[in-house]
CSV table of C-alpha atoms in Angstrom, one decimal:
chain,number,residue,atom,x,y,z
A,610,MET,CA,-86.0,-38.2,26.2
A,611,ASN,CA,-83.9,-40.8,24.9
A,612,LYS,CA,-82.1,-38.2,22.1
A,613,THR,CA,-81.0,-35.7,24.9
A,614,MET,CA,-80.2,-38.5,26.8
A,615,PHE,CA,-77.6,-39.3,23.9
A,616,PHE,CA,-77.3,-35.5,23.1
A,617,LEU,CA,-76.1,-35.5,26.0
A,618,GLY,CA,-73.9,-37.6,26.2
A,619,SER,CA,-72.4,-37.4,22.7
A,620,LEU,CA,-71.8,-33.3,24.0
A,621,ALA,CA,-69.6,-34.9,27.0
A,622,TYR,CA,-68.0,-37.4,24.6
A,623,VAL,CA,-66.9,-35.4,22.2
A,624,ALA,CA,-65.6,-32.7,25.1
A,625,LEU,CA,-63.4,-35.9,26.7
A,626,PRO,CA,-59.8,-34.3,25.5
A,627,ILE,CA,-60.8,-31.2,26.8
A,628,MET,CA,-61.6,-33.2,30.6
A,629,TYR,CA,-58.3,-35.6,29.9
A,630,ALA,CA,-56.6,-31.8,29.6
A,631,LYS,CA,-57.3,-31.2,33.0
A,632,SER,CA,-57.1,-34.4,35.1
A,633,ILE,CA,-57.5,-37.4,34.5
A,634,GLY,CA,-59.9,-38.1,37.8
A,635,LEU,CA,-61.8,-35.4,35.9
A,636,PHE,CA,-61.9,-37.7,32.4
A,637,ALA,CA,-63.0,-41.4,34.0
A,638,ALA,CA,-65.9,-39.2,35.2
A,639,VAL,CA,-67.2,-37.9,31.9
A,640,MET,CA,-65.9,-41.3,30.2
A,641,PHE,CA,-68.5,-43.8,33.0
A,642,PHE,CA,-71.0,-40.7,32.1
A,643,SER,CA,-71.4,-41.0,28.0
A,644,ILE,CA,-71.6,-44.8,28.1
A,645,ILE,CA,-74.6,-44.4,30.3
A,646,LEU,CA,-76.1,-41.5,26.9
A,647,THR,CA,-74.2,-42.2,23.9
A,648,ILE,CA,-75.2,-46.2,25.2
A,649,GLN,CA,-78.3,-46.3,26.2
A,650,LYS,CA,-80.3,-49.1,27.9
A,651,SER,CA,-82.3,-51.4,25.5
A,652,ASN,CA,-84.1,-54.2,25.5
A,653,ASN,CA,-81.5,-56.7,23.3
A,654,LEU,CA,-78.9,-57.0,25.7
A,655,ASP,CA,-76.8,-58.1,22.6
A,656,THR,CA,-77.5,-54.9,20.8
A,657,TRP,CA,-76.1,-53.7,23.8
A,658,LEU,CA,-72.7,-55.3,24.3
A,659,PHE,CA,-72.1,-55.3,20.3
A,660,LYS,CA,-71.9,-50.9,21.4
A,661,LEU,CA,-70.4,-50.9,24.1
A,662,TYR,CA,-67.5,-53.8,22.5
A,663,ILE,CA,-67.3,-50.9,19.3
A,664,TRP,CA,-67.4,-48.2,22.0
A,665,SER,CA,-64.5,-49.2,24.5
A,666,PHE,CA,-62.2,-49.3,20.8
A,667,ALA,CA,-62.7,-45.8,20.3
A,668,PHE,CA,-60.3,-45.5,23.5
A,669,PHE,CA,-57.4,-48.0,22.1
A,670,GLY,CA,-55.1,-46.3,24.2
A,671,VAL,CA,-56.6,-46.7,27.4
A,672,SER,CA,-55.8,-49.1,29.3
A,673,ILE,CA,-57.4,-50.5,32.4
A,674,GLY,CA,-54.8,-53.1,34.8
A,675,GLY,CA,-52.7,-52.8,32.4
A,676,LEU,CA,-55.2,-54.7,29.6
A,677,LYS,CA,-57.0,-52.9,27.1
A,678,LEU,CA,-60.0,-51.5,28.0
A,679,SER,CA,-61.4,-53.6,24.9
A,680,ASP,CA,-60.5,-56.7,26.3
A,681,VAL,CA,-61.4,-55.9,29.4
A,682,VAL,CA,-64.8,-55.3,27.9
A,683,LEU,CA,-64.1,-58.4,26.0
A,684,ILE,CA,-64.0,-60.6,28.9
A,685,VAL,CA,-66.1,-59.4,31.3
A,686,SER,CA,-69.1,-59.8,28.7
A,687,CYS,CA,-67.4,-63.2,27.7
A,688,MET,CA,-68.8,-64.5,30.8
A,689,LEU,CA,-72.2,-62.4,30.9
A,690,LEU,CA,-72.7,-64.8,27.8
A,691,ILE,CA,-71.2,-67.4,28.9
A,692,MET,CA,-73.9,-66.5,32.5
A,693,ARG,CA,-76.7,-66.1,30.4
A,694,LYS,CA,-76.2,-68.4,27.8
A,695,GLY,CA,-74.2,-71.1,30.3
A,696,LYS,CA,-72.3,-72.4,26.2
A,697,LEU,CA,-70.2,-70.7,22.9
A,698,VAL,CA,-71.1,-72.1,20.2
A,699,VAL,CA,-69.8,-71.5,16.5
A,700,ASN,CA,-70.4,-72.5,13.2
A,701,SER,CA,-68.8,-75.4,11.1
A,702,LYS,CA,-66.7,-72.2,8.8
A,703,MET,CA,-65.0,-71.4,11.2
A,704,LEU,CA,-63.4,-73.8,12.0
A,705,LEU,CA,-60.9,-73.1,9.0
A,706,ILE,CA,-58.9,-70.9,11.5
A,707,ILE,CA,-58.3,-73.1,13.7
A,708,PRO,CA,-55.7,-74.9,11.1
A,709,PHE,CA,-53.8,-71.7,11.9
A,710,PHE,CA,-53.5,-70.8,14.9
A,711,LEU,CA,-52.6,-74.7,16.1
A,712,TYR,CA,-50.7,-73.9,13.6
A,713,LEU,CA,-49.3,-71.5,16.5
A,714,PHE,CA,-49.4,-73.8,19.4
A,715,LEU,CA,-47.5,-76.4,17.5
A,716,GLN,CA,-44.7,-72.9,16.3
A,717,MET,CA,-44.5,-72.2,20.1
A,718,GLY,CA,-44.0,-76.1,21.0
A,719,TYR,CA,-40.9,-76.0,18.7
A,720,PHE,CA,-39.3,-72.7,19.8
A,721,TYR,CA,-40.1,-73.2,23.1
A,722,LEU,CA,-37.7,-77.6,23.5
A,723,ALA,CA,-35.6,-74.9,20.8
A,724,ARG,CA,-34.9,-73.4,24.2
A,725,ASP,CA,-35.3,-69.9,22.5
A,726,SER,CA,-34.1,-66.9,23.7
A,727,TYR,CA,-37.2,-64.4,22.7
A,728,LEU,CA,-39.9,-67.2,24.2
A,729,SER,CA,-41.7,-64.1,26.4
A,730,ASN,CA,-41.7,-62.4,23.3
A,731,MET,CA,-44.2,-65.0,21.1
A,732,LEU,CA,-46.7,-65.4,24.2
A,733,LEU,CA,-47.5,-62.5,24.2
A,734,GLU,CA,-48.3,-62.2,20.4
A,735,LEU,CA,-49.4,-65.6,21.3
A,736,SER,CA,-51.9,-63.5,23.2
A,737,ARG,CA,-53.0,-61.2,21.6
A,738,TYR,CA,-54.6,-63.7,19.0
A,739,ALA,CA,-56.1,-65.6,21.1
A,740,LEU,CA,-57.5,-62.8,22.1
A,741,ALA,CA,-58.5,-61.6,18.5
A,742,LEU,CA,-59.6,-64.9,18.0
A,743,LEU,CA,-62.2,-64.6,21.7
A,744,THR,CA,-63.8,-61.7,19.9
A,745,GLY,CA,-64.4,-63.2,17.3
A,746,LEU,CA,-66.1,-65.7,18.8
A,747,PHE,CA,-68.2,-63.4,21.5
A,748,PHE,CA,-69.7,-61.7,18.6
A,749,TYR,CA,-70.5,-64.3,17.0
A,750,GLN,CA,-73.4,-65.0,19.8
A,751,LEU,CA,-74.3,-61.9,19.7
A,752,ARG,CA,-77.6,-61.5,17.8
A,753,VAL,CA,-78.2,-57.9,17.4
A,754,ASN,CA,-81.4,-55.3,16.2
A,755,ARG,CA,-79.8,-54.4,12.7
A,756,GLY,CA,-81.6,-50.9,11.1
A,757,SER,CA,-81.0,-50.0,15.1
A,758,LEU,CA,-77.2,-50.4,15.2
A,759,ILE,CA,-76.9,-49.2,11.5
A,760,LYS,CA,-77.7,-45.9,13.1
A,761,TRP,CA,-76.5,-46.0,16.2
A,762,LEU,CA,-72.5,-46.7,15.0
A,763,ASP,CA,-73.2,-43.9,12.0
A,764,LYS,CA,-74.1,-41.6,14.6
A,765,PHE,CA,-70.7,-43.0,16.5
A,766,CYS,CA,-68.1,-42.3,14.4
A,767,GLY,CA,-69.9,-39.2,13.5
A,768,LEU,CA,-68.5,-38.6,17.2
A,769,VAL,CA,-65.6,-40.5,17.7
A,770,SER,CA,-64.7,-37.7,14.1
A,771,LEU,CA,-65.6,-34.6,16.1
A,772,GLN,CA,-63.7,-36.1,18.9
A,773,ALA,CA,-60.6,-36.4,17.5
A,774,LEU,CA,-60.8,-33.4,15.6
A,775,VAL,CA,-61.5,-31.8,19.2
A,776,MET,CA,-58.0,-33.7,20.8
A,777,TYR,CA,-56.2,-32.0,18.0
A,778,LEU,CA,-57.3,-28.5,19.0
A,779,VAL,CA,-56.2,-28.7,22.4
A,780,GLN,CA,-53.3,-30.5,21.8
A,781,THR,CA,-52.8,-27.4,19.8
A,782,LYS,CA,-53.1,-25.3,22.8
A,783,THR,CA,-51.6,-27.4,25.4
A,784,THR,CA,-49.2,-30.2,26.6
A,785,ILE,CA,-51.1,-33.2,26.6
A,786,THR,CA,-49.1,-36.7,27.7
A,787,ASN,CA,-50.2,-39.5,28.1
A,788,VAL,CA,-51.1,-41.8,32.0
A,789,ASP,CA,-48.4,-43.5,33.7
A,790,SER,CA,-48.9,-46.8,33.2
A,791,GLY,CA,-47.9,-47.5,36.3
A,792,ARG,CA,-51.9,-46.8,37.8
A,793,LEU,CA,-54.7,-48.9,37.4
A,794,LEU,CA,-56.0,-46.0,34.8
A,795,ALA,CA,-53.8,-45.9,31.9
A,796,VAL,CA,-53.4,-43.3,28.2
A,797,SER,CA,-51.8,-43.2,25.7
A,798,VAL,CA,-52.2,-40.4,23.4
A,799,PHE,CA,-50.6,-39.7,20.1
A,800,SER,CA,-48.3,-36.2,21.0
A,801,ASP,CA,-45.8,-35.4,18.2
A,802,THR,CA,-44.9,-32.0,18.3
A,803,THR,CA,-43.1,-32.0,14.3
A,804,GLU,CA,-46.0,-32.5,12.2
A,805,SER,CA,-49.9,-32.8,12.5
A,806,ARG,CA,-51.6,-36.1,13.2
A,807,ILE,CA,-55.2,-36.7,14.3
A,808,SER,CA,-56.0,-39.3,16.0
A,809,ALA,CA,-58.8,-38.6,19.2
A,810,PHE,CA,-57.9,-41.7,22.2
A,811,PHE,CA,-56.3,-44.3,19.3
A,812,SER,CA,-52.3,-43.8,20.6
A,813,ASP,CA,-52.1,-44.2,17.1
A,814,PRO,CA,-53.4,-42.1,13.6
A,815,ASN,CA,-52.4,-45.2,11.7
A,816,LYS,CA,-55.6,-47.5,14.5
A,817,MET,CA,-58.1,-44.7,13.8
A,818,MET,CA,-58.1,-44.8,10.0
A,819,ALA,CA,-57.8,-49.4,10.9
A,820,PHE,CA,-61.1,-48.4,13.0
A,821,PHE,CA,-63.0,-46.6,10.6
A,822,LEU,CA,-62.3,-48.9,7.5
A,823,LEU,CA,-63.2,-51.4,9.7
A,824,VAL,CA,-65.7,-50.9,11.1
A,825,LEU,CA,-67.7,-50.1,7.7
A,826,VAL,CA,-66.9,-53.1,6.5
A,827,ILE,CA,-68.5,-54.3,9.7
A,828,ARG,CA,-71.6,-52.8,9.1
A,829,ILE,CA,-72.1,-53.6,5.4
A,830,LEU,CA,-71.9,-57.0,6.9
A,831,ILE,CA,-74.5,-56.1,8.5
A,832,GLU,CA,-76.7,-54.5,6.4
A,833,PHE,CA,-76.5,-56.8,3.4
A,834,LYS,CA,-77.3,-60.5,3.5
A,835,ASP,CA,-75.4,-60.8,-0.5
A,836,LYS,CA,-73.1,-59.1,-1.8
A,837,ARG,CA,-75.2,-58.6,-4.8
A,838,ALA,CA,-77.3,-56.7,-2.1
A,839,PHE,CA,-75.7,-54.1,-2.1
A,840,THR,CA,-75.9,-50.6,-1.7
A,841,TRP,CA,-74.2,-47.3,-1.6
A,842,HIS,CA,-75.5,-44.3,1.6
A,843,TRP,CA,-74.3,-41.3,2.2
A,844,GLN,CA,-73.2,-42.6,5.3
A,845,TYR,CA,-70.1,-43.9,4.3
A,846,TRP,CA,-68.4,-40.1,4.4
A,847,LEU,CA,-68.6,-40.3,7.5
A,848,TYR,CA,-66.5,-43.6,7.2
A,849,LEU,CA,-63.9,-42.2,4.9
A,850,LEU,CA,-64.1,-38.9,6.0
A,851,GLY,CA,-62.7,-39.5,9.5
A,852,ALA,CA,-60.6,-43.2,7.9
A,853,LEU,CA,-59.3,-39.5,5.9
A,854,ILE,CA,-58.4,-36.7,9.3
A,855,SER,CA,-56.1,-39.2,10.3
A,856,LEU,CA,-54.3,-37.3,7.9
A,857,SER,CA,-52.1,-40.7,6.8
A,858,ARG,CA,-50.6,-41.5,3.6
A,859,THR,CA,-53.0,-44.6,3.9
A,860,SER,CA,-56.0,-43.8,4.3
A,861,VAL,CA,-55.5,-41.3,0.8
A,862,ILE,CA,-55.0,-44.4,-0.5
A,863,VAL,CA,-57.4,-46.1,0.5
A,864,VAL,CA,-60.4,-44.4,0.1
A,865,ALA,CA,-59.2,-43.6,-3.4
A,866,MET,CA,-59.5,-47.7,-4.0
A,867,PHE,CA,-62.5,-47.6,-2.3
A,868,LEU,CA,-64.1,-44.9,-4.7
A,869,LEU,CA,-62.6,-46.2,-7.6
A,870,PHE,CA,-63.6,-49.9,-7.5
A,871,TYR,CA,-67.8,-48.1,-6.7
A,872,VAL,CA,-67.6,-46.4,-9.7
A,873,PHE,CA,-65.4,-49.3,-11.4
A,874,TYR,CA,-67.1,-52.0,-10.1
A,875,GLU,CA,-71.0,-50.7,-8.9
A,876,LYS,CA,-71.7,-47.7,-11.8
A,877,VAL,CA,-69.0,-49.0,-15.3
A,878,PHE,CA,-69.7,-53.1,-14.4
A,879,LYS,CA,-72.6,-53.8,-12.6
A,880,LYS,CA,-73.5,-56.5,-13.5
A,881,GLU,CA,-70.6,-57.6,-14.9
A,882,HIS,CA,-68.0,-58.0,-12.1
A,883,LEU,CA,-66.3,-60.8,-13.8
A,884,LEU,CA,-65.4,-59.0,-17.0
A,885,GLY,CA,-64.5,-55.3,-15.1
A,886,THR,CA,-62.2,-57.3,-12.9
A,887,SER,CA,-60.6,-58.7,-16.2
A,888,VAL,CA,-60.5,-55.5,-17.3
A,889,MET,CA,-59.2,-54.1,-13.8
A,890,LEU,CA,-55.9,-56.8,-14.2
A,891,LEU,CA,-55.0,-55.8,-18.4
A,892,LEU,CA,-55.3,-52.1,-16.7
A,893,LEU,CA,-52.2,-53.0,-13.7
A,894,VAL,CA,-50.5,-54.7,-15.9
A,895,VAL,CA,-49.9,-51.9,-18.7
A,896,PHE,CA,-48.7,-50.0,-15.7
A,897,ALA,CA,-47.0,-52.0,-14.5
A,898,ALA,CA,-45.4,-52.5,-17.3
A,899,VAL,CA,-45.4,-48.5,-17.6
A,900,GLY,CA,-43.7,-47.9,-14.4
A,901,LEU,CA,-41.2,-50.8,-15.1
A,902,LEU,CA,-40.5,-49.1,-18.5
A,903,PHE,CA,-40.2,-45.6,-17.5
A,904,LYS,CA,-39.1,-45.8,-13.1
A,905,THR,CA,-37.0,-42.9,-12.7
A,906,THR,CA,-39.9,-40.7,-14.4
A,907,PHE,CA,-42.7,-43.0,-13.0
A,908,VAL,CA,-41.3,-43.1,-8.8
A,909,SER,CA,-40.8,-39.4,-9.5
A,910,ALA,CA,-44.2,-39.3,-10.2
A,911,ILE,CA,-44.9,-41.4,-6.9
A,912,ASN,CA,-42.7,-38.6,-4.9
A,913,ASP,CA,-44.6,-35.1,-6.2
A,914,VAL,CA,-48.0,-36.8,-4.9
A,915,PHE,CA,-46.5,-38.0,-1.7
A,916,ASP,CA,-45.4,-34.5,-1.5
A,917,GLY,CA,-48.2,-33.1,-1.6
A,918,VAL,CA,-50.3,-34.8,0.1
A,919,LEU,CA,-48.1,-35.1,3.0
A,920,ALA,CA,-47.7,-31.5,3.0
A,921,LEU,CA,-51.2,-30.4,2.4
A,922,PHE,CA,-51.4,-32.4,5.8
A,923,GLY,CA,-48.5,-30.7,7.3
A,924,ARG,CA,-46.6,-33.1,7.9
A,925,ASP,CA,-43.8,-32.4,7.9
A,926,ARG,CA,-41.7,-34.2,10.2
A,927,THR,CA,-42.5,-37.3,7.9
A,928,LEU,CA,-41.9,-35.1,4.6
A,929,THR,CA,-38.5,-34.9,5.6
A,930,ILE,CA,-37.3,-37.8,6.5
A,931,ASP,CA,-39.9,-40.2,4.4
A,932,SER,CA,-40.3,-38.0,1.5
A,933,ASN,CA,-39.1,-41.1,-0.5
A,934,VAL,CA,-40.2,-43.7,-1.6
A,935,THR,CA,-37.7,-46.0,-2.6
A,936,SER,CA,-35.8,-44.5,0.3
A,937,ASP,CA,-39.1,-44.5,2.9
A,938,SER,CA,-38.3,-46.3,6.7
A,939,ARG,CA,-41.1,-48.9,5.6
A,940,VAL,CA,-39.3,-49.5,2.7
A,941,LEU,CA,-35.9,-50.2,4.2
A,942,VAL,CA,-37.7,-52.2,6.9
A,943,TRP,CA,-40.1,-54.0,4.1
A,944,ARG,CA,-36.3,-55.3,2.3
A,945,SER,CA,-34.7,-56.1,5.7
A,946,ALA,CA,-38.1,-57.8,6.6
A,947,LEU,CA,-37.5,-59.6,3.6
A,948,SER,CA,-34.0,-61.0,4.7
A,949,TYR,CA,-35.3,-63.0,7.2
A,950,ILE,CA,-38.0,-64.3,5.0
A,951,GLU,CA,-35.5,-65.4,2.5
A,952,GLN,CA,-33.7,-68.0,5.2
A,953,ARG,CA,-36.3,-69.6,6.7
A,954,PRO,CA,-39.5,-69.5,3.6
A,955,ILE,CA,-41.7,-71.8,4.9
A,956,LEU,CA,-42.6,-72.3,8.4
A,957,GLY,CA,-41.2,-68.4,9.7
A,958,ASN,CA,-38.6,-67.5,12.3
A,959,GLY,CA,-41.6,-67.3,15.3
A,960,LEU,CA,-44.4,-65.6,16.2
A,961,ALA,CA,-42.8,-60.9,17.2
A,962,SER,CA,-39.7,-61.7,15.0
A,963,GLU,CA,-39.0,-57.9,14.2
A,964,LEU,CA,-38.9,-57.1,18.2
A,965,HIS,CA,-35.1,-58.7,17.5
A,966,LEU,CA,-34.9,-59.3,14.2
A,967,LEU,CA,-36.2,-55.2,12.9
A,968,PRO,CA,-35.1,-52.2,14.6
A,969,ILE,CA,-38.9,-50.9,14.0
A,970,PRO,CA,-42.4,-53.0,13.1
A,971,THR,CA,-42.9,-53.6,10.0
A,972,HIS,CA,-46.6,-51.9,9.3
A,973,ASN,CA,-46.8,-54.7,6.4
A,974,SER,CA,-49.7,-57.7,7.8
A,975,VAL,CA,-48.3,-59.8,5.0
A,976,VAL,CA,-44.6,-59.7,4.9
A,977,GLN,CA,-45.8,-59.8,9.1
A,978,LEU,CA,-46.9,-63.0,8.7
A,979,LEU,CA,-44.8,-63.8,5.8
A,980,LEU,CA,-41.5,-63.2,8.6
A,981,ASP,CA,-43.5,-64.9,11.2
A,982,THR,CA,-45.6,-67.3,10.4
A,983,GLY,CA,-44.0,-68.1,7.0
A,984,ILE,CA,-45.9,-69.4,3.8
A,985,VAL,CA,-47.5,-71.8,5.6
A,986,GLY,CA,-48.7,-69.5,8.4
A,987,LEU,CA,-49.8,-67.0,5.3
A,988,VAL,CA,-51.4,-69.4,3.4
A,989,LEU,CA,-53.9,-71.2,6.3
A,990,TYR,CA,-54.0,-67.3,8.4
A,991,THR,CA,-55.4,-66.1,4.5
A,992,ILE,CA,-58.2,-69.0,4.4
A,993,GLY,CA,-58.9,-68.8,7.6
A,994,ILE,CA,-60.2,-65.2,7.7
A,995,PHE,CA,-61.2,-64.3,4.4
A,996,ASN,CA,-63.2,-67.6,2.8
A,997,GLY,CA,-66.2,-66.4,4.3
A,998,VAL,CA,-66.0,-62.2,4.1
A,999,ILE,CA,-65.4,-62.9,0.4
A,1000,LYS,CA,-68.4,-64.4,0.2
A,1001,ARG,CA,-70.9,-61.6,2.0
A,1002,VAL,CA,-69.0,-58.5,0.4
A,1003,PRO,CA,-68.5,-57.4,-3.1
A,1004,GLY,CA,-64.6,-58.3,-3.6
A,1005,TRP,CA,-62.7,-54.6,-5.0
A,1006,VAL,CA,-65.1,-53.6,-0.6
A,1007,VAL,CA,-62.7,-56.7,0.8
A,1008,VAL,CA,-59.8,-56.0,-1.2
A,1009,SER,CA,-59.9,-51.3,-0.6
A,1010,LEU,CA,-61.2,-51.6,2.8
A,1011,VAL,CA,-58.7,-54.2,4.2
A,1012,VAL,CA,-56.2,-56.2,2.2
A,1013,ILE,CA,-54.6,-52.5,1.6
A,1014,PRO,CA,-54.7,-51.7,4.5
A,1015,MET,CA,-53.2,-54.4,6.0
A,1016,PHE,CA,-50.6,-53.9,3.3
A,1017,PHE,CA,-49.3,-50.7,4.9
A,1018,LEU,CA,-50.5,-51.8,8.6
A,1019,ASP,CA,-49.3,-53.9,11.4
A,1020,LEU,CA,-53.5,-56.5,11.2
A,1021,ALA,CA,-53.2,-59.1,11.8
A,1022,ASN,CA,-54.7,-59.4,15.5
A,1023,PHE,CA,-56.0,-56.9,14.9
A,1024,ARG,CA,-59.2,-57.7,17.0
A,1025,LEU,CA,-61.8,-55.5,14.3
A,1026,ILE,CA,-60.4,-57.8,11.5
A,1027,PHE,CA,-61.4,-61.2,13.5
A,1028,VAL,CA,-65.5,-59.0,14.5
A,1029,MET,CA,-66.1,-58.7,10.3
A,1030,TRP,CA,-64.8,-62.6,10.2
A,1031,SER,CA,-67.7,-63.3,13.0
A,1032,LEU,CA,-70.1,-61.4,11.4
A,1033,ALA,CA,-69.4,-62.9,8.3
A,1034,MET,CA,-69.5,-66.4,9.5
A,1035,LYS,CA,-73.4,-65.0,10.1
A,1036,ASN,CA,-74.8,-65.6,6.5
A,1037,ASP,CA,-77.0,-68.9,7.8
A,1038,ARG,CA,-77.6,-66.0,10.5
A,1039,PHE,CA,-79.5,-63.3,8.6
A,1040,GLU,CA,-82.6,-62.3,10.0
A,1041,LYS,CA,-85.3,-60.0,8.9
A,1042,GLY,CA,-84.4,-57.4,11.1
A,1043,GLU,CA,-82.1,-59.3,13.0
A,1044,ILE,CA,-77.9,-61.1,13.1
């Protein structure tokens, strides 16, 4: 019976793009129906709430009353947990993130006293960081059934990929438009007639790519207590292929590096990771030296690779305007951002400073943190977020699935980063069949 219900819910979930093309009312009704069947009732409320949040996050472009659906689910779930448990508990290691948030508040106070005209933008960005922190605290409270949750994550990520492909097919047949944000239920979907991109209900293909990559890290955190216990599972391909169908150049880099690192660290240097890292660093130095010596040829080769990827993905518009790495819009905005970082390198220019300093977002978490919070903020953030993660997950996994994407996307307050952070702190609560 449960399998039949999940199958029916899966069909409803995958068909949501078709329902959305028909009417917003039909979309809302089928979406609710798919929740009931794909996230079936569980004896473990924590496991159910975990699934519900991940499910809602796959509707990144859906908002209710001006709040993202996932944030609405988060707030309601936190209220349920507090009512049931009476309090929120924290791990002492989680306190390492407090200096970063304290710094944000102090910085905000400084700009308030200075009567900065962009204070409203800063407050909005600070609220996003606050919600991200709340997300991390919420997930730390959950005691979930590891086995059933891992199986569900694998199935669900497969469904997200299928739904994304259905959305793409629907968009080739009809025009999909956004639902006005003035309504109670608002939907923002990626729609660009000039090139092919696949994004389901994420509103941004890159956000869908980040979803798959970070949920894979979350799966690894749930499954393994110790990074030395890491083993490959065929289900990882569901997440990697999900990232690739976003048709993002970054996804190609990330997946290629993940597979390369896997062979390098888990096959060639399986018991000698330190030696493997030394060899990898040496190869990077040689690679960089060759690039500097033969700069023109090197850049041309990179351009040819990216052009080939863009042509393969059918991204004609990007192939026209961003086919050269030296004149790519991201590279240009990074250069512009660095000029402002040089003016205030230690303390930064305040949260959301790109809105009044740059023509477009930085698409780079490191550059964004430096621009907004300076070296101080970047160091505090790095220590707070990655200190626990690097102890629980192999370093090569963190670099390929988290760090590299952060150099091409704005992910500093991306909620799943904080889910990853909180799960990494659960080492002392890792028990058989439960985390």
